[in-house]
Structures are given as structure tokens and as C-alpha cells.
CSV table of C-alpha atoms in Angstrom, one decimal:
chain,number,residue,atom,x,y,z
B,1,MET,CA,135.3,93.5,35.4
B,2,LEU,CA,137.4,96.2,37.4
B,3,PRO,CA,137.8,99.4,35.9
B,4,SER,CA,141.6,101.1,35.6
B,5,TYR,CA,141.5,104.8,37.8
B,6,PHE,CA,143.6,107.5,37.3
B,7,ILE,CA,144.9,109.0,41.0
B,8,ALA,CA,146.3,112.4,41.9
B,9,HIS,CA,148.5,111.8,44.7
B,10,GLY,CA,149.7,115.3,45.7
B,11,ALA,CA,152.5,116.5,47.5
B,12,PRO,CA,154.1,113.8,50.3
B,13,SER,CA,152.2,115.2,53.1
B,14,LEU,CA,148.7,114.2,51.4
B,15,VAL,CA,149.1,110.6,53.3
B,16,LEU,CA,148.9,112.4,56.6
B,17,GLU,CA,146.4,115.2,55.9
B,18,GLN,CA,143.0,115.2,56.2
B,19,HIS,CA,140.2,116.5,53.9
B,20,ASP,CA,138.1,115.3,51.4
B,21,TYR,CA,140.1,114.0,48.7
B,22,THR,CA,142.5,112.1,51.6
B,23,ASP,CA,138.6,110.8,53.0
B,24,PHE,CA,137.8,109.5,49.4
B,25,LEU,CA,140.9,107.7,49.4
B,26,LYS,CA,140.1,105.9,52.4
B,27,GLN,CA,136.8,104.7,51.3
B,28,PHE,CA,137.8,103.3,47.3
B,29,ALA,CA,138.2,100.2,48.3
B,30,SER,CA,134.8,99.7,49.6
B,31,THR,CA,133.4,101.2,46.4
B,32,LEU,CA,134.8,98.5,44.2
B,33,PRO,CA,132.9,94.9,43.7
B,34,SER,CA,135.4,92.8,44.7
B,35,LYS,CA,139.4,93.0,47.0
B,36,PRO,CA,141.3,93.1,44.0
B,37,ARG,CA,143.8,89.8,43.6
B,38,ALA,CA,147.4,92.9,42.5
B,39,ILE,CA,147.5,96.2,42.2
B,40,VAL,CA,149.4,97.6,38.7
B,41,LEU,CA,150.8,101.2,39.4
B,42,PHE,CA,152.0,103.3,37.0
B,43,SER,CA,154.1,106.0,39.4
B,44,ALA,CA,155.0,109.4,37.4
B,45,HIS,CA,158.1,109.5,40.2
B,46,TRP,CA,159.9,106.2,38.3
B,47,GLU,CA,160.9,107.6,35.0
B,48,ASN,CA,162.8,105.2,32.8
B,49,ARG,CA,163.5,105.8,28.4
B,50,THR,CA,162.6,102.1,28.5
B,51,GLN,CA,159.5,100.2,30.1
B,52,SER,CA,160.1,98.9,33.8
B,53,VAL,CA,158.2,96.6,35.5
B,54,SER,CA,159.1,95.2,39.1
B,55,THR,CA,159.8,92.3,39.9
B,56,VAL,CA,160.7,93.0,43.8
B,57,ASP,CA,159.8,90.2,46.7
B,58,THR,CA,158.7,92.8,49.0
B,59,TYR,CA,159.4,96.4,48.4
B,60,SER,CA,161.3,98.5,50.4
B,61,THR,CA,159.7,102.5,50.7
B,62,ILE,CA,161.4,105.5,48.9
B,63,TYR,CA,161.9,108.6,50.7
B,64,ASP,CA,161.7,110.7,47.2
B,65,PHE,CA,161.5,114.2,49.3
B,66,SER,CA,162.9,116.7,51.4
B,67,GLY,CA,161.9,119.5,54.1
B,68,PHE,CA,158.6,117.5,55.0
B,69,GLN,CA,157.2,115.9,58.2
B,70,ASP,CA,159.5,113.7,60.4
B,71,GLU,CA,156.1,111.1,60.5
B,72,LEU,CA,156.6,110.8,57.0
B,73,TYR,CA,160.3,109.0,56.8
B,74,ARG,CA,159.2,106.5,59.3
B,75,MET,CA,156.4,105.2,57.2
B,76,THR,CA,156.4,102.3,55.5
B,77,TYR,CA,154.5,100.0,52.8
B,78,PRO,CA,155.8,96.8,52.8
B,79,ALA,CA,153.5,95.3,50.0
B,80,GLN,CA,154.7,92.2,48.4
B,81,GLY,CA,155.2,91.3,44.4
B,82,ASP,CA,153.8,89.1,42.2
B,83,LEU,CA,156.5,87.2,40.2
B,84,ALA,CA,153.7,85.9,37.7
B,85,ILE,CA,151.8,88.9,36.8
B,86,SER,CA,154.8,90.8,36.6
B,87,GLU,CA,155.9,87.7,33.9
B,88,GLU,CA,152.5,88.1,32.3
B,89,ILE,CA,152.7,91.9,32.2
B,90,GLY,CA,156.1,91.4,30.1
B,91,GLN,CA,154.6,88.9,27.7
B,92,LEU,CA,151.3,91.7,27.5
B,93,PHE,CA,154.3,94.5,26.7
B,94,ALA,CA,156.0,92.1,23.9
B,95,LYS,CA,152.8,90.9,22.2
B,96,ASN,CA,151.9,94.7,21.6
B,97,GLY,CA,155.6,95.4,20.6
B,98,ILE,CA,156.5,97.7,23.7
B,99,PRO,CA,160.0,96.6,24.8
B,100,SER,CA,160.0,96.0,29.1
B,101,VAL,CA,162.5,95.4,31.1
B,102,MET,CA,162.3,93.4,34.5
B,103,ASP,CA,163.5,95.8,38.1
B,104,SER,CA,164.0,93.4,40.7
B,105,GLU,CA,165.7,96.3,43.0
B,106,ARG,CA,163.6,99.6,43.1
B,107,GLY,CA,161.5,100.3,46.2
B,108,LEU,CA,157.8,102.4,45.9
B,109,ASP,CA,158.3,106.0,45.6
B,110,HIS,CA,155.9,108.7,47.4
B,111,GLY,CA,153.6,108.2,44.0
B,112,ALA,CA,152.5,104.9,44.8
B,113,TRP,CA,152.8,104.4,48.6
B,114,ALA,CA,151.5,107.5,49.6
B,115,VAL,CA,148.0,106.5,47.9
B,116,LEU,CA,147.9,103.0,48.7
B,117,LYS,CA,148.2,103.7,52.0
B,118,LEU,CA,145.2,105.6,51.9
B,119,MET,CA,143.3,103.9,49.9
B,120,TYR,CA,144.6,99.9,51.1
B,121,PRO,CA,146.5,100.5,54.4
B,122,ALA,CA,147.3,96.8,55.7
B,123,ALA,CA,149.8,96.2,52.6
B,124,ASP,CA,147.9,92.9,51.6
B,125,ILE,CA,147.9,93.4,47.9
B,126,PRO,CA,150.6,92.2,45.8
B,127,VAL,CA,151.7,95.4,44.1
B,128,ILE,CA,153.3,95.6,40.5
B,129,ALA,CA,155.2,98.7,40.4
B,130,LEU,CA,155.9,100.7,36.5
B,131,SER,CA,157.4,103.2,35.4
B,132,VAL,CA,156.6,106.0,33.0
B,133,ASN,CA,158.6,107.3,30.0
B,134,ARG,CA,158.1,111.2,29.1
B,135,HIS,CA,159.8,110.9,25.8
B,136,LEU,CA,156.8,109.0,23.6
B,137,THR,CA,153.8,111.0,21.9
B,138,ASN,CA,150.5,111.0,23.9
B,139,GLU,CA,149.4,108.2,21.9
B,140,GLN,CA,152.0,105.6,22.6
B,141,GLN,CA,151.3,106.4,26.4
B,142,TYR,CA,147.6,105.0,25.5
B,143,GLN,CA,148.7,102.0,23.9
B,144,ILE,CA,150.6,101.1,26.8
B,145,GLY,CA,148.0,101.1,29.2
B,146,LYS,CA,145.5,99.7,26.4
B,147,ALA,CA,148.3,96.6,26.2
B,148,LEU,CA,147.2,95.6,29.7
B,149,SER,CA,143.6,96.3,29.5
B,150,ALA,CA,143.4,92.4,29.5
B,151,LEU,CA,144.7,92.2,33.2
B,152,ARG,CA,141.3,94.2,34.2
B,153,GLU,CA,139.2,90.9,33.9
B,154,GLN,CA,141.9,88.7,36.2
B,155,ASP,CA,140.7,91.6,39.3
B,156,ILE,CA,143.7,92.7,39.0
B,157,LEU,CA,143.6,96.9,39.4
B,158,ILE,CA,145.3,99.7,37.7
B,159,LEU,CA,146.2,102.8,38.7
B,160,GLY,CA,148.0,105.8,37.8
B,161,SER,CA,149.7,108.1,39.6
B,162,GLY,CA,149.8,111.7,39.1
B,163,GLY,CA,148.5,114.8,38.2
B,164,ILE,CA,146.6,116.8,36.2
B,165,VAL,CA,147.1,119.8,36.8
B,166,HIS,CA,150.3,120.0,38.3
B,167,ASN,CA,152.5,123.1,38.4
B,168,LEU,CA,154.6,123.7,41.8
B,169,ARG,CA,156.5,126.8,40.7
B,170,ARG,CA,153.3,128.5,40.0
B,171,LEU,CA,151.8,127.7,44.1
B,172,ASN,CA,149.5,130.3,45.2
B,173,TRP,CA,150.8,129.7,49.2
B,174,ARG,CA,147.5,132.3,50.0
B,175,GLY,CA,144.9,130.7,48.4
B,176,GLY,CA,143.7,127.7,49.7
B,177,ASN,CA,141.6,125.2,48.4
B,178,THR,CA,140.4,127.8,45.2
B,179,PRO,CA,141.8,126.9,41.7
B,180,GLU,CA,143.6,129.4,39.9
B,181,GLU,CA,141.2,130.2,37.1
B,182,TRP,CA,143.8,128.8,33.9
B,183,ALA,CA,143.7,125.9,36.2
B,184,LEU,CA,140.4,125.1,36.3
B,185,ALA,CA,139.6,125.5,32.4
B,186,PHE,CA,142.4,123.5,31.8
B,187,ASP,CA,140.8,121.0,34.3
B,188,LYS,CA,137.7,121.6,32.4
B,189,TRP,CA,138.9,120.8,28.8
B,190,ILE,CA,140.3,117.2,29.9
B,191,GLN,CA,137.1,116.3,31.6
B,192,GLU,CA,135.4,117.3,28.1
B,193,LYS,CA,137.6,115.3,25.9
B,194,LEU,CA,138.1,112.3,28.3
B,195,GLU,CA,134.2,112.1,28.8
B,196,LYS,CA,133.8,111.8,25.4
B,197,TRP,CA,136.8,109.7,24.9
B,198,ASP,CA,138.2,112.5,22.4
B,199,LEU,CA,141.2,110.8,21.6
B,200,GLU,CA,142.3,113.1,18.8
B,201,ALA,CA,141.9,115.9,20.7
B,202,LEU,CA,143.7,114.7,23.9
B,203,PHE,CA,146.6,113.4,22.2
B,204,GLN,CA,147.3,117.4,20.9
B,205,TYR,CA,146.3,118.9,24.3
B,206,GLU,CA,149.5,120.3,24.3
B,207,GLN,CA,148.2,122.7,21.3
B,208,LEU,CA,144.7,122.6,21.9
B,209,ALA,CA,143.9,123.0,25.7
B,210,PRO,CA,143.7,126.3,27.4
B,211,ASN,CA,146.7,127.2,29.4
B,212,ALA,CA,148.3,123.7,28.8
B,213,LYS,CA,152.0,124.7,29.2
B,214,GLU,CA,151.2,126.0,32.9
B,215,ALA,CA,148.8,123.5,33.9
B,216,VAL,CA,151.4,120.9,32.7
B,217,PRO,CA,154.8,122.2,32.6
B,218,THR,CA,157.0,118.4,32.5
B,219,ASN,CA,154.6,115.9,31.1
B,220,GLU,CA,155.6,113.3,34.0
B,221,HIS,CA,152.9,113.4,35.9
B,222,PHE,CA,150.1,113.9,33.2
B,223,ILE,CA,151.0,110.2,31.7
B,224,PRO,CA,149.6,108.5,33.7
B,225,LEU,CA,145.9,109.8,33.0
B,226,LEU,CA,146.8,108.5,29.9
B,227,LEU,CA,147.9,105.1,30.5
B,228,ALA,CA,145.3,104.5,32.6
B,229,MET,CA,142.8,105.6,30.4
B,230,GLY,CA,144.4,103.5,27.6
B,231,ALA,CA,143.8,100.7,30.3
B,232,GLY,CA,139.6,101.2,29.6
B,233,ASP,CA,139.7,101.4,25.8
B,234,SER,CA,137.8,98.3,25.8
B,235,SER,CA,134.7,100.0,27.3
B,236,ARG,CA,135.1,103.9,26.3
B,237,GLN,CA,134.0,105.0,29.6
B,238,ALA,CA,135.3,108.1,31.8
B,239,LYS,CA,134.1,109.3,35.4
B,240,LEU,CA,135.0,112.2,37.4
B,241,LEU,CA,134.8,110.3,40.6
B,242,HIS,CA,136.6,113.7,42.5
B,243,ARG,CA,137.9,116.5,42.3
B,244,SER,CA,139.4,118.8,44.3
B,245,TYR,CA,142.4,121.6,44.3
B,246,GLN,CA,145.6,122.6,47.2
B,247,LEU,CA,147.5,125.9,46.7
B,248,GLY,CA,145.6,126.6,43.6
B,249,THR,CA,147.7,124.7,40.9
B,250,LEU,CA,147.3,120.9,42.3
B,251,SER,CA,144.5,119.1,41.3
B,252,LEU,CA,143.3,116.5,43.0
B,253,ASN,CA,141.7,114.5,40.6
B,254,CYS,CA,140.2,110.9,40.2
B,255,TRP,CA,139.0,109.5,37.1
B,256,GLU,CA,137.5,106.5,36.7
B,257,PHE,CA,137.7,104.1,33.2
B,258,LYS,CA,135.8,101.4,32.3
């Protein structure tokens, strides 16, 4: 059974950068027990009030950013979809009382393709992209991930792509890779609750965690963490695989749930 993972996607330029985190992502595939049959990925940059499931045959590449290097706008990630798995996901959602819709048009945004291009550059594994909904409760987010946990038994890799500390307005352009104290305090609180699988606390992180409003000014990047964690509900083991920071307030974390 494959674990599920939360991966931080950082800035769109991540795919062009060279540092410890990009090295980690480039080695990620070699750490798995087997090559995934497919990748199911929740991206913070695809928001919809109804859970959307991609049924695209071959993905276009969405450049949902501006002002970055010209090279980024020439990159593509023409992954294939898998209609049978998309339909199975729809059935799992229906079984668990989660309304969903199929989407046959949307391409992959940078929250998906920028990390996948580092992890699986050949784009030779089918991808099923899934949306996030910032208007649900944290418990509902977890339950959406839990509804898909059975896919892990089919060698399907479940990824949530976002960012635990993600405050673009508080970026420290002179701070380099040193995290702000408030950002580190929030990250460490989340780490403690994840490792204890303390759902009661995590579902109330906005009220309980130190500096939550600064670390998570809007929740769409945090949601994929709860989705990936929910997919690991059957065994409830959380492991931090990587943590680093950019510009003081962007945490680059990878969490494994199995």
C-alpha cells in the first residue's frame, strides 16, 4: 500500500530552482516501494465549491502566474488522465455522501505540474486532478481525503499540494532561508499535532495554533494537508520527510501519511 503525501509547491519557479527541497523532490520517486499506477492530486490552485474530478485525456499546462522567468511559460507537462479511476473516485465520493462533478477541460495548474515535473519528469504516470473547497470545515476536508484512502491499496499515489506556512504579504526578501520565528512556531505546533494524530486540535488550528492568522491568512494552501492526512486515516502514522523555508514565510514541507 502506498502512503499518501502532502507536498509544498512553493513559488512557480520551484521547478527551475536548485536547493535541498528540489533535490528531495527529484529523489522522491526512488523512495517509493513501487511505481504508482496513477497519481491523484489535490491542488490548492484549483478551487471549486463542488468537489471536481478531472476526466481530461491529455492535460494542457496552465500558467496561472505572471512575472516569472520566460522559461516557465515554455514548460509543459502533458500527463494522461485515467477515466476509469476518475469514475471510481466519483463513486467513492458518492458512497461517502460527498457531492462531486466531472471536469473534462481544465489543465494542470502550477500547484500540480511544477512538483510533478520534478518528481516524475517523464510525465508517464496518469494523473487525476482534484479541486479544493475553502468553504468546508477542516473535518470535512479530512473526510474527503479519507473517502479516497482505499485507492492506496491499488498502488495509486495520493498527493496534496499546497503550503503549511504560506503568507505572501509577509515575505522577507532579505531573510534568505531563515524562517520567521512566528512561522517556525506555527510549523512546529502543526508537526506535534500531526505526529500525535490529534484531530481535535488540528480541526481547530485557527483558534489553537500560535500565529495561525499570520501563517494561514487564507486556507486554500493548508487544505491539501488535511486531505492527504485523511487519506492516511487507516493507519494514522505521520512522518515529516523534509522541511525548509524560503523568504521567511514560505515553508517547504513534505509529510508522509501511512
